[in-house]
Amino acid sequence: MVEWCQKTDSFSLLARVGIALSLLVVSIVLFALPQPNLLTVNGIPFLAYFALVPVFLLVRFVSWKTVWLWGIAYGVGSYCLFTYWLAAFHPLGIFVISFMYGLYLMIAFPLLKAAASLFPRWGWLVQGIVWCAYDYVKTLGFSGFHYGVLTYSQWQINPLIQIVDLVGVWGLDALITFASAWFTAVIVEAYRNRKLEACNCRFRALVKAIPSACRSHIISGCVWLVIFLAVLVYGFVSPVDYSQEPHVDVALIQQNSDPWIGGVPAYQRDLQTLKRLSSEAIAEHPEVDLVVWPETAFVPRINWHYQHRYERDKFQLVDELLRFIEESPVPFVIGNDHGVDTVGNRVLDYNAVLLFEPGVNTLPPSPQVYGKMKLVPFTEYFPFDRQFPKLYEMLLNGDTHMWEPGTEPVVFNVVGNDGTTSISFSTPICFEDTFGFVGRRFVNAGAQAFVNLSNDAWSKSLACQYQHLSMAVFRSVENRVPSVRATTTGQTCIIDPNGRIVAMAKPFEETYLVGSIPVLDKSEKTLYTRWGDYVGVIFAVSSTLILIAGFVRACITRKRT
């Protein structure tokens, strides 16, 4: 590549920078386009199979002295473009996420370059393994974040995603990543062989060398193709027809507002909207067994304000809500800012789900409660306030609400109107349904379905809502359980255990969605439910061992010479 532009030393330097910048820009664009984005909420999924080619070429092309800088640039640029909607929440949000991934990729890029340098023949394969390890590791810990994992770009290709009940998202991530790695190997091989082509134009010579390079990698390409076809075959034969299973009917309420904006007048307005939509759903669909409101759809602390009545305006709202539920014929699942008194008049806040059953636990309120376990880093939870007090103060001054993390995967149970059909379900709250391990914990605790409550209204972005939806689809397939999503502004929908979206409400409208979900016997668990993210662990461990082995071999070879 460098030789194409070697007319003078100064021009060569400019050419090298220009090529690197071009690869960087293409890498950033290809990071965003396969997923739901500004141009299309469906994404362009086939681009995922080429998305990492410019990344793998870039780390080969740039020097060891600068590769880490290019990693920072790629991390910041790709997440600024992909998660642009974070700026609508708070400018600090997009800064924190993009800077964090700049740091992650500052480490990952040198490792990718080491993979290519330590293994001249199989470097492309090692690069694929290292990237899969990076994709898994970046989802771990306090700052774990699934947005940007290439697997989720395939959310609408139903036959392809069925395999995640065996290998999780990381097995499919590997299939996508190794396509980019293979194409990179072909381009590198063609570049090495370009001089064999009788052609005056160097670029044309490179293109003419590609067929020969493909032939030299034909075996690995055929292996990938066989695996891809096997995944598709599994995807066509594994889905199950659940139409004859017992079912319950749910009403999912979408209020089309951000419940946190506006204070008590907004709480009053939203309560009237939620009551009206719920009453309409029940009146038009008397078969409804359960009504679900979105995440913190009702903000005032229901239990706390019922006990401490000195904020009369909020108590009156709580009392109005409870009387409405008490007079309703079905249970309600409600998102709420749940407050718990502690010693010293300190109140612990939980982003919570409350299950009310009329005539059982509504007046006085003693609902079953689930507290969100996996809180959003920096905006809902920051455990390093003592270590980074200034950053913590900045977060508190922003549009954030810090909560205590829940500790247990609660499983609720409701009995349908027929008096015989019951369903056990768990309620991942918003961000939680982007994590496979959270859904797995719920199913292992006895959940037969996921009832997700979300609020993405703050993003003011259809792309954001579809990015969230694209990940939620995989939680159903991994565990073979149905999911329903009640959201403030979208995407409110019903997902079957095969990952098919069977119904969805129109976004950014006051509306409701009524549908059925099957009641399944979960005595037979999927491989993913039993073993979890074992494929991701394999990539993390194997990439570490391979790089260490390559480094040791290089040191021994250098000593011998």
Coordinates of C-alpha atoms in Angstrom, one line a residue:
M1 CA 0.0 0.0 0.0
V2 CA 2.7 2.4 1.0
E3 CA 4.6 1.9 -2.3
W4 CA 1.6 3.2 -4.3
C5 CA 2.4 6.7 -3.1
Q6 CA 6.2 6.7 -2.7
K7 CA 7.2 9.7 -4.9
T8 CA 9.0 11.7 -2.3
D9 CA 9.5 11.2 1.4
S10 CA 7.2 14.0 2.4
F11 CA 4.5 12.8 0.0
S12 CA 4.9 9.3 1.3
L13 CA 4.2 10.5 4.8
L14 CA 1.1 12.4 3.7
A15 CA 0.0 9.4 1.7
R16 CA 0.4 7.1 4.7
V17 CA -1.6 9.4 6.9
G18 CA -4.2 9.8 4.2
I19 CA -4.6 6.0 3.8
A20 CA -4.8 5.5 7.5
L21 CA -7.4 8.3 7.9
S22 CA -9.4 6.8 5.0
L23 CA -9.4 3.4 6.7
L24 CA -10.4 5.0 10.0
V25 CA -13.4 6.9 8.5
V26 CA -14.6 3.8 6.7
S27 CA -14.2 1.7 9.9
I28 CA -16.3 4.2 11.9
V29 CA -19.1 4.3 9.3
L30 CA -19.1 0.5 9.0
F31 CA -19.4 0.2 12.7
A32 CA -22.7 2.1 12.7
L33 CA -24.4 1.1 9.4
P34 CA -25.1 -2.6 10.2
Q35 CA -27.1 -1.6 13.3
P36 CA -30.2 0.6 13.5
N37 CA -28.9 4.0 12.7
L38 CA -29.8 7.5 11.5
L39 CA -30.4 6.4 7.9
T40 CA -32.4 3.2 8.6
V41 CA -33.8 1.8 11.8
N42 CA -33.5 -1.7 10.4
G43 CA -29.8 -1.3 9.9
I44 CA -27.9 -2.8 6.9
P45 CA -27.0 -6.3 8.3
F46 CA -24.9 -7.7 5.5
L47 CA -22.4 -4.9 6.0
A48 CA -21.5 -6.5 9.4
Y49 CA -19.6 -9.2 7.6
F50 CA -17.2 -6.5 6.2
A51 CA -17.3 -4.0 9.0
L52 CA -14.0 -5.0 10.6
V53 CA -12.0 -5.3 7.4
P54 CA -10.7 -1.7 7.5
V55 CA -10.1 -2.1 11.2
F56 CA -7.8 -5.1 10.7
L57 CA -6.1 -3.4 7.8
L58 CA -5.6 -0.2 9.8
V59 CA -3.8 -1.9 12.7
R60 CA -1.5 -3.7 10.2
F61 CA -0.8 -0.5 8.3
V62 CA 0.1 2.0 11.1
S63 CA 3.2 1.9 13.2
W64 CA 3.7 0.5 16.6
K65 CA 4.3 4.0 17.9
T66 CA 0.9 5.3 16.8
V67 CA -1.4 2.2 16.7
W68 CA -2.8 3.0 20.2
L69 CA -3.7 6.6 19.0
W70 CA -5.7 5.1 16.1
G71 CA -7.4 2.9 18.6
I72 CA -8.5 5.9 20.6
A73 CA -9.7 7.7 17.5
Y74 CA -11.7 4.6 16.3
G75 CA -13.3 4.1 19.8
V76 CA -14.3 7.8 20.2
G77 CA -15.5 8.2 16.6
S78 CA -17.5 5.0 16.3
Y79 CA -19.4 5.5 19.5
C80 CA -20.0 9.2 18.9
L81 CA -21.7 8.2 15.6
F82 CA -23.4 5.0 16.8
T83 CA -24.7 6.4 20.2
Y84 CA -25.2 10.0 19.0
W85 CA -28.5 10.0 20.9
L86 CA -26.7 10.1 24.3
A87 CA -26.1 13.8 23.6
A88 CA -29.9 14.3 24.0
F89 CA -29.7 12.8 27.5
H90 CA -26.6 14.8 28.6
P91 CA -23.4 15.9 26.8
L92 CA -21.5 14.2 29.6
G93 CA -23.1 10.8 28.6
I94 CA -21.7 10.7 25.1
F95 CA -18.3 12.0 26.3
V96 CA -18.0 9.3 29.0
I97 CA -19.0 6.4 26.6
S98 CA -16.9 7.5 23.7
F99 CA -13.9 8.2 25.9
M100 CA -14.3 4.9 27.7
Y101 CA -14.3 3.0 24.4
G102 CA -11.4 5.1 23.2
L103 CA -9.5 3.7 26.2
Y104 CA -10.6 0.1 25.6
L105 CA -9.5 0.2 21.9
M106 CA -6.3 1.9 22.9
I107 CA -5.5 -1.5 24.4
A108 CA -7.2 -3.6 21.8
F109 CA -5.5 -2.1 18.7
P110 CA -1.9 -3.0 19.8
L111 CA -3.2 -6.5 20.6
L112 CA -4.6 -6.8 17.1
K113 CA -1.4 -5.6 15.6
A114 CA 0.5 -8.1 17.8
A115 CA -1.7 -10.9 16.4
A116 CA -0.7 -10.0 12.9
S117 CA 3.0 -9.5 13.7
L118 CA 3.5 -12.6 15.8
F119 CA 1.6 -15.0 13.4
P120 CA 2.6 -14.0 9.9
R121 CA 0.6 -16.8 8.3
W122 CA -2.4 -17.1 10.6
G123 CA -2.5 -13.5 11.9
W124 CA -5.9 -12.9 10.4
L125 CA -7.4 -15.8 12.3
V126 CA -5.8 -14.6 15.6
Q127 CA -7.1 -11.1 15.0
G128 CA -10.6 -12.5 14.8
I129 CA -10.1 -14.4 18.1
V130 CA -8.8 -11.3 19.8
W131 CA -11.7 -9.2 18.5
C132 CA -14.2 -11.7 19.8
A133 CA -12.5 -11.6 23.1
Y134 CA -12.6 -7.8 23.2
D135 CA -16.3 -7.8 22.3
Y136 CA -17.0 -10.1 25.2
V137 CA -14.8 -8.4 27.8
K138 CA -16.2 -5.0 27.1
T139 CA -19.6 -6.2 28.3
L140 CA -18.3 -7.2 31.7
G141 CA -18.2 -5.3 35.0
F142 CA -19.6 -2.0 36.2
S143 CA -19.2 -0.3 32.8
G144 CA -20.4 -3.3 30.7
F145 CA -22.2 -2.2 27.5
H146 CA -23.6 -4.4 24.8
Y147 CA -24.3 -1.6 22.3
G148 CA -22.1 -2.1 19.3
V149 CA -21.7 -5.9 19.3
L150 CA -22.0 -7.0 15.7
T151 CA -24.3 -9.9 16.5
Y152 CA -27.2 -7.6 17.2
S153 CA -27.1 -6.3 13.6
Q154 CA -28.7 -9.7 12.5
W155 CA -31.8 -9.3 14.7
Q156 CA -34.2 -9.5 11.8
I157 CA -32.6 -12.5 10.1
N158 CA -34.6 -15.0 12.1
P159 CA -33.0 -18.3 10.8
L160 CA -29.5 -17.0 11.6
I161 CA -30.2 -16.0 15.2
Q162 CA -31.6 -19.3 16.4
I163 CA -28.1 -20.6 17.1
V164 CA -27.8 -18.3 20.1
D165 CA -29.8 -20.8 22.2
L166 CA -26.7 -23.0 22.0
V167 CA -23.7 -20.5 21.8
G168 CA -25.1 -17.2 22.9
V169 CA -24.5 -14.0 21.0
W170 CA -20.7 -14.7 21.1
G171 CA -20.9 -17.7 18.8
L172 CA -22.7 -15.7 16.2
D173 CA -20.4 -12.8 16.8
A174 CA -17.5 -15.1 15.9
L175 CA -19.2 -16.2 12.7
I176 CA -19.6 -12.5 11.6
T177 CA -16.1 -11.4 12.8
F178 CA -14.3 -14.2 11.0
A179 CA -15.8 -13.2 7.7
S180 CA -14.1 -9.8 8.1
A181 CA -10.9 -11.6 9.2
W182 CA -11.0 -13.8 6.1
F183 CA -11.6 -10.9 3.7
T184 CA -8.7 -9.2 5.4
A185 CA -6.4 -12.2 4.7
V186 CA -7.4 -12.2 1.0
I187 CA -6.6 -8.5 0.7
V188 CA -3.3 -8.8 2.4
E189 CA -2.4 -11.8 0.2
A190 CA -3.5 -10.0 -2.9
Y191 CA -1.3 -7.0 -1.9
R192 CA 1.7 -9.3 -1.5
N193 CA 1.1 -10.9 -5.0
R194 CA 0.1 -7.8 -6.9
K195 CA 3.6 -7.5 -8.6
L196 CA 2.9 -10.8 -10.3
E197 CA 0.2 -9.2 -12.4
A198 CA 1.1 -7.5 -15.7
C199 CA -0.6 -4.2 -15.1
N200 CA 0.5 -0.6 -15.1
C201 CA -2.0 0.5 -12.5
R202 CA -1.0 -0.7 -9.0
F203 CA -4.6 -0.6 -7.8
R204 CA -5.8 -2.6 -10.8
A205 CA -3.0 -5.1 -10.2
L206 CA -4.2 -5.5 -6.6
V207 CA -7.7 -6.2 -7.8
K208 CA -6.5 -8.7 -10.4
A209 CA -4.5 -10.5 -7.7
I210 CA -7.6 -11.1 -5.5
P211 CA -8.9 -14.3 -7.3
S212 CA -5.5 -15.9 -6.7
A213 CA -5.5 -14.8 -3.1
C214 CA -9.0 -16.3 -2.7
R215 CA -7.8 -19.6 -4.0
S216 CA -5.0 -19.7 -1.5
H217 CA -7.5 -19.3 1.3
I218 CA -10.1 -21.5 -0.2
I219 CA -10.1 -24.2 2.5
S220 CA -10.7 -21.7 5.4
G221 CA -13.3 -19.9 3.3
C222 CA -15.1 -23.2 2.7
V223 CA -15.0 -24.1 6.4
W224 CA -16.6 -20.8 7.2
L225 CA -19.3 -21.3 4.5
V226 CA -20.1 -24.8 5.8
I227 CA -20.5 -23.5 9.3
F228 CA -22.7 -20.7 8.1
L229 CA -24.9 -23.0 6.2
A230 CA -25.1 -25.4 9.2
V231 CA -26.2 -22.4 11.3
L232 CA -28.9 -21.6 8.8
V233 CA -30.1 -25.2 8.7
Y234 CA -30.4 -25.2 12.5
G235 CA -32.3 -21.9 12.2
F236 CA -34.9 -23.4 9.9
V237 CA -35.5 -26.6 11.9
S238 CA -35.2 -25.4 15.5
P239 CA -38.2 -23.0 15.8
V240 CA -41.3 -24.4 17.5
D241 CA -44.9 -23.6 17.0
Y242 CA -46.3 -22.4 20.3
S243 CA -49.8 -21.5 19.1
Q244 CA -51.4 -24.6 20.8
E245 CA -49.8 -23.8 24.2
P246 CA -51.8 -22.3 27.1
H247 CA -51.5 -18.5 27.0
V248 CA -52.1 -15.4 29.0
D249 CA -53.2 -12.0 27.5
V250 CA -51.3 -8.8 28.4
A251 CA -52.0 -5.1 27.8
L252 CA -48.9 -3.1 27.3
I253 CA -49.4 0.6 27.9
Q254 CA -47.3 3.3 26.1
Q255 CA -47.9 6.8 27.5
N256 CA -45.6 8.7 25.0
S257 CA -43.9 11.0 27.5
D258 CA -40.8 11.1 29.6
P259 CA -42.2 10.7 33.1
W260 CA -39.3 12.4 34.8
I261 CA -39.8 15.8 33.0
G262 CA -42.3 18.3 34.6
G263 CA -42.7 17.5 38.2
V264 CA -46.0 16.9 39.9
P265 CA -48.1 18.4 37.1
A266 CA -46.5 15.9 34.7
Y267 CA -47.1 13.1 37.2
Q268 CA -50.7 14.0 37.2
R269 CA -50.9 14.3 33.5
D270 CA -49.2 10.9 33.0
L271 CA -51.4 9.2 35.6
Q272 CA -54.5 10.3 33.7
T273 CA -53.1 9.0 30.4
L274 CA -52.1 5.7 31.9
K275 CA -55.5 5.2 33.6
R276 CA -57.3 6.1 30.4
L277 CA -55.2 3.8 28.2
S278 CA -55.5 1.0 30.7
S279 CA -59.3 1.3 31.0
E280 CA -59.7 1.4 27.2
A281 CA -57.5 -1.8 26.9
I282 CA -59.5 -3.7 29.5
A283 CA -62.9 -2.5 28.1
E284 CA -62.0 -3.5 24.6
H285 CA -60.2 -6.7 25.5
P286 CA -61.9 -8.2 28.6
E287 CA -59.7 -11.3 28.2
V288 CA -56.7 -9.3 29.4
D289 CA -55.0 -11.0 32.4
L290 CA -52.3 -8.4 33.2
V291 CA -51.7 -4.7 32.5
V292 CA -48.1 -3.5 32.3
W293 CA -46.9 0.1 32.6
P294 CA -43.4 1.2 31.5
E295 CA -40.3 1.9 33.6
T296 CA -41.0 4.5 36.3
A297 CA -44.2 5.3 34.5
F298 CA -45.5 6.5 37.9
V299 CA -42.6 8.4 39.5
P300 CA -43.8 9.2 43.1
R301 CA -42.8 6.5 45.5
I302 CA -46.0 4.6 46.0
N303 CA -45.2 2.8 49.3
W304 CA -43.2 5.6 50.8
H305 CA -45.7 8.4 50.1
Y306 CA -48.6 6.3 51.3
Q307 CA -46.7 5.9 54.7
H308 CA -45.3 9.5 54.8
R309 CA -48.1 11.8 53.8
Y310 CA -46.6 15.2 54.4
E311 CA -46.1 15.8 50.6
R312 CA -49.8 15.9 50.1
D313 CA -49.8 16.4 46.3
K314 CA -47.8 13.2 45.8
F315 CA -49.8 11.3 48.4
Q316 CA -53.0 12.3 46.6
L317 CA -51.6 10.9 43.3
V318 CA -50.6 7.7 45.0
D319 CA -54.0 7.3 46.6
E320 CA -55.7 8.0 43.3
L321 CA -53.5 5.3 41.6
L322 CA -54.2 2.7 44.3
R323 CA -57.9 3.2 44.2
F324 CA -57.9 2.9 40.4
I325 CA -56.0 -0.4 40.6
E326 CA -58.2 -1.7 43.5
E327 CA -61.3 -1.2 41.3
S328 CA -59.7 -2.9 38.3
P329 CA -60.4 -6.5 37.4
V330 CA -56.7 -7.5 36.7
P331 CA -53.3 -7.2 38.3
F332 CA -51.0 -4.3 37.3
V333 CA -47.2 -4.4 36.8
I334 CA -45.9 -0.8 37.4
G335 CA -42.5 0.8 37.1
N336 CA -41.8 3.0 40.1
D337 CA -39.1 4.9 42.0
H338 CA -39.4 2.7 45.1
G339 CA -38.2 4.2 48.3
V340 CA -37.2 2.2 51.4
D341 CA -36.6 3.9 54.8
T342 CA -33.3 3.1 56.7
V343 CA -31.8 4.1 60.0
G344 CA -31.1 7.8 60.2
N345 CA -34.0 8.9 58.0
R346 CA -32.0 7.9 54.9
V347 CA -34.1 6.7 52.0
L348 CA -32.8 4.0 49.7
D349 CA -34.1 4.5 46.1
Y350 CA -34.6 1.6 43.8
N351 CA -35.6 1.6 40.1
A352 CA -38.3 -1.0 40.7
V353 CA -41.2 -3.0 39.4
L354 CA -44.2 -3.4 41.6
L355 CA -46.9 -6.1 41.1
F356 CA -50.4 -5.1 42.5
E357 CA -53.3 -7.5 42.7
P358 CA -56.7 -5.9 43.4
G359 CA -58.2 -7.1 46.6
V360 CA -54.9 -8.7 47.7
N361 CA -52.1 -6.2 48.2
T362 CA -53.3 -2.8 46.9
L363 CA -54.9 -1.0 49.8
P364 CA -52.9 -0.6 51.9
P365 CA -50.0 -1.1 49.4
S366 CA -47.8 -4.1 50.0
P367 CA -46.8 -5.1 46.4
Q368 CA -44.3 -7.6 45.4
V369 CA -41.2 -5.7 44.4
Y370 CA -38.2 -6.2 42.1
G371 CA -35.3 -3.8 42.2
K372 CA -33.2 -3.4 39.0
M373 CA -29.9 -5.3 39.4
K374 CA -27.9 -4.1 36.4
L375 CA -28.1 -0.3 36.6
V376 CA -26.9 2.0 33.8
P377 CA -23.3 3.0 34.5
F378 CA -22.6 6.7 35.3
T379 CA -26.3 7.7 35.0
E380 CA -28.0 5.3 37.4
Y381 CA -25.1 3.9 39.4
F382 CA -21.5 5.0 40.2
P383 CA -19.8 3.0 42.9
F384 CA -16.6 5.1 42.9
D385 CA -17.8 8.2 44.5
R386 CA -15.0 8.2 47.1
Q387 CA -12.3 7.5 44.5
F388 CA -13.6 10.1 42.0
P389 CA -15.6 12.7 44.0
K390 CA -15.4 15.4 41.3
L391 CA -16.7 13.1 38.6
Y392 CA -19.5 11.9 40.9
E393 CA -20.4 15.5 41.6
M394 CA -20.6 16.2 37.8
L395 CA -22.8 13.2 37.4
L396 CA -25.2 14.3 40.1
N397 CA -25.4 17.8 38.7
G398 CA -26.3 16.3 35.3
D399 CA -29.7 14.7 34.4
T400 CA -29.0 11.6 36.4
H401 CA -30.8 9.6 39.1
M402 CA -28.6 7.3 41.2
W403 CA -30.3 4.2 42.5
E404 CA -29.3 1.3 44.8
P405 CA -28.8 -2.0 42.8
G406 CA -31.2 -4.8 43.5
T407 CA -29.7 -8.2 44.5
E408 CA -32.2 -10.9 43.6
P409 CA -33.8 -12.1 40.4
V410 CA -37.4 -11.9 41.5
V411 CA -40.0 -14.1 39.8
F412 CA -43.7 -13.0 39.9
N413 CA -46.7 -15.1 39.3
V414 CA -50.2 -14.2 38.1
V415 CA -53.3 -16.4 37.5
G416 CA -55.3 -15.7 34.4
N417 CA -59.0 -14.8 34.2
D418 CA -59.9 -18.5 33.6
G419 CA -58.7 -19.3 37.1
T420 CA -56.5 -22.2 35.9
T421 CA -53.7 -20.8 33.7
S422 CA -50.9 -19.1 35.6
I423 CA -47.6 -17.7 34.4
S424 CA -44.3 -17.0 36.2
F425 CA -42.4 -14.1 34.8
S426 CA -39.5 -11.7 35.6
T427 CA -39.2 -8.1 34.8
P428 CA -35.8 -6.9 33.4
I429 CA -35.9 -3.1 33.6
C430 CA -34.8 -1.2 30.5
F431 CA -31.0 -1.6 30.1
E432 CA -31.2 -5.1 31.7
D433 CA -32.6 -6.8 28.6
T434 CA -29.4 -5.9 26.7
F435 CA -27.5 -8.4 28.9
G436 CA -27.8 -12.2 28.3
F437 CA -26.7 -13.1 31.8
V438 CA -29.6 -11.1 33.4
G439 CA -32.2 -13.0 31.4
R440 CA -30.4 -16.3 32.2
R441 CA -30.6 -15.6 35.9
F442 CA -34.3 -15.0 35.7
V443 CA -35.0 -18.2 33.8
N444 CA -32.9 -20.3 36.1
A445 CA -34.9 -18.8 39.0
G446 CA -38.1 -20.0 37.4
A447 CA -39.3 -17.3 34.9
Q448 CA -41.4 -18.5 32.0
A449 CA -41.5 -15.1 30.3
F450 CA -39.8 -11.7 30.3
V451 CA -41.9 -8.6 31.0
N452 CA -39.6 -5.7 30.1
L453 CA -40.3 -2.1 31.3
S454 CA -38.3 0.5 29.4
N455 CA -38.0 4.3 29.1
D456 CA -36.0 5.5 26.1
A457 CA -38.1 8.7 25.8
W458 CA -35.1 10.8 26.8
S459 CA -33.2 9.8 23.7
K460 CA -35.8 11.3 21.3
S461 CA -34.4 8.8 18.8
L462 CA -36.1 6.0 16.9
A463 CA -32.6 4.6 16.1
C464 CA -31.9 4.3 19.9
Q465 CA -35.2 2.5 20.5
Y466 CA -34.6 0.1 17.7
Q467 CA -31.0 -0.6 18.9
H468 CA -32.5 -1.5 22.3
L469 CA -35.2 -3.7 20.6
S470 CA -32.5 -5.5 18.5
M471 CA -30.8 -6.7 21.7
A472 CA -34.1 -7.7 23.5
V473 CA -34.9 -10.1 20.6
F474 CA -31.9 -12.2 21.5
R475 CA -32.9 -12.6 25.1
S476 CA -36.0 -14.6 24.0
V477 CA -34.0 -16.9 21.7
E478 CA -31.2 -17.5 24.2
N479 CA -33.7 -18.9 26.7
R480 CA -36.6 -19.9 24.5
V481 CA -39.1 -17.7 26.4
P482 CA -41.5 -15.1 25.2
S483 CA -40.9 -11.4 25.9
V484 CA -43.2 -8.4 26.1
R485 CA -42.0 -4.8 26.3
A486 CA -44.0 -1.9 27.7
T487 CA -42.1 1.3 26.9
T488 CA -42.8 5.0 27.3
T489 CA -42.4 6.0 23.6
G490 CA -41.4 2.7 21.8
Q491 CA -40.7 0.0 20.9
T492 CA -43.6 -1.6 22.7
C493 CA -44.0 -5.1 21.3
I494 CA -44.5 -8.9 21.8
I495 CA -41.6 -11.3 20.9
D496 CA -42.2 -15.0 20.7
P497 CA -39.6 -17.6 22.0
N498 CA -38.3 -17.9 18.4
G499 CA -37.3 -14.2 18.4
R500 CA -40.1 -13.1 16.1
I501 CA -41.8 -9.8 16.7
V502 CA -45.4 -10.8 16.5
A503 CA -46.9 -7.3 17.3
M504 CA -45.6 -3.8 17.8
A505 CA -47.2 -0.5 18.7
K506 CA -46.5 2.6 16.7
P507 CA -43.7 4.6 18.4
F508 CA -44.2 8.1 19.7
E509 CA -48.0 7.7 20.2
E510 CA -50.2 7.4 23.2
T511 CA -51.4 3.8 22.7
Y512 CA -51.6 0.3 24.0
L513 CA -50.8 -3.1 22.7
V514 CA -52.8 -6.3 23.6
G515 CA -51.6 -9.7 22.8
S516 CA -51.0 -13.3 24.0
I517 CA -47.9 -15.0 25.3
P518 CA -47.5 -18.7 25.6
V519 CA -47.1 -20.4 29.0
L520 CA -44.2 -22.8 28.6
D521 CA -42.8 -25.7 30.6
K522 CA -39.2 -24.6 31.3
S523 CA -38.0 -27.8 32.9
E524 CA -36.0 -28.2 29.7
K525 CA -33.5 -25.4 29.5
T526 CA -31.4 -24.3 26.6
L527 CA -27.7 -24.8 26.5
Y528 CA -27.2 -21.1 26.9
T529 CA -29.5 -21.0 29.9
R530 CA -27.5 -23.7 31.6
W531 CA -24.0 -22.7 30.6
G532 CA -24.2 -19.0 29.9
D533 CA -21.6 -17.0 28.1
Y534 CA -19.1 -19.9 27.9
V535 CA -18.2 -19.1 24.3
G536 CA -17.2 -15.6 25.3
V537 CA -15.0 -17.0 28.1
I538 CA -13.4 -19.4 25.6
F539 CA -12.4 -16.5 23.3
A540 CA -11.1 -14.4 26.2
V541 CA -8.9 -17.2 27.5
S542 CA -7.8 -18.5 24.2
S543 CA -6.8 -15.1 22.8
T544 CA -4.7 -14.5 26.0
L545 CA -2.9 -17.8 25.7
I546 CA -2.3 -17.5 22.0
L547 CA -0.8 -14.1 22.3
I548 CA 1.4 -15.2 25.2
A549 CA 2.6 -18.2 23.2
G550 CA 3.3 -16.0 20.2
F551 CA 5.3 -13.6 22.3
V552 CA 7.3 -16.4 24.0
R553 CA 8.0 -18.0 20.6
A554 CA 9.2 -14.6 19.2
C555 CA 11.5 -14.1 22.2
I556 CA 13.0 -17.6 21.8
T557 CA 13.5 -17.1 18.0
R558 CA 15.2 -13.7 18.6
K559 CA 17.6 -15.2 21.1
R560 CA 18.6 -18.0 18.7
T561 CA 19.4 -15.5 15.9

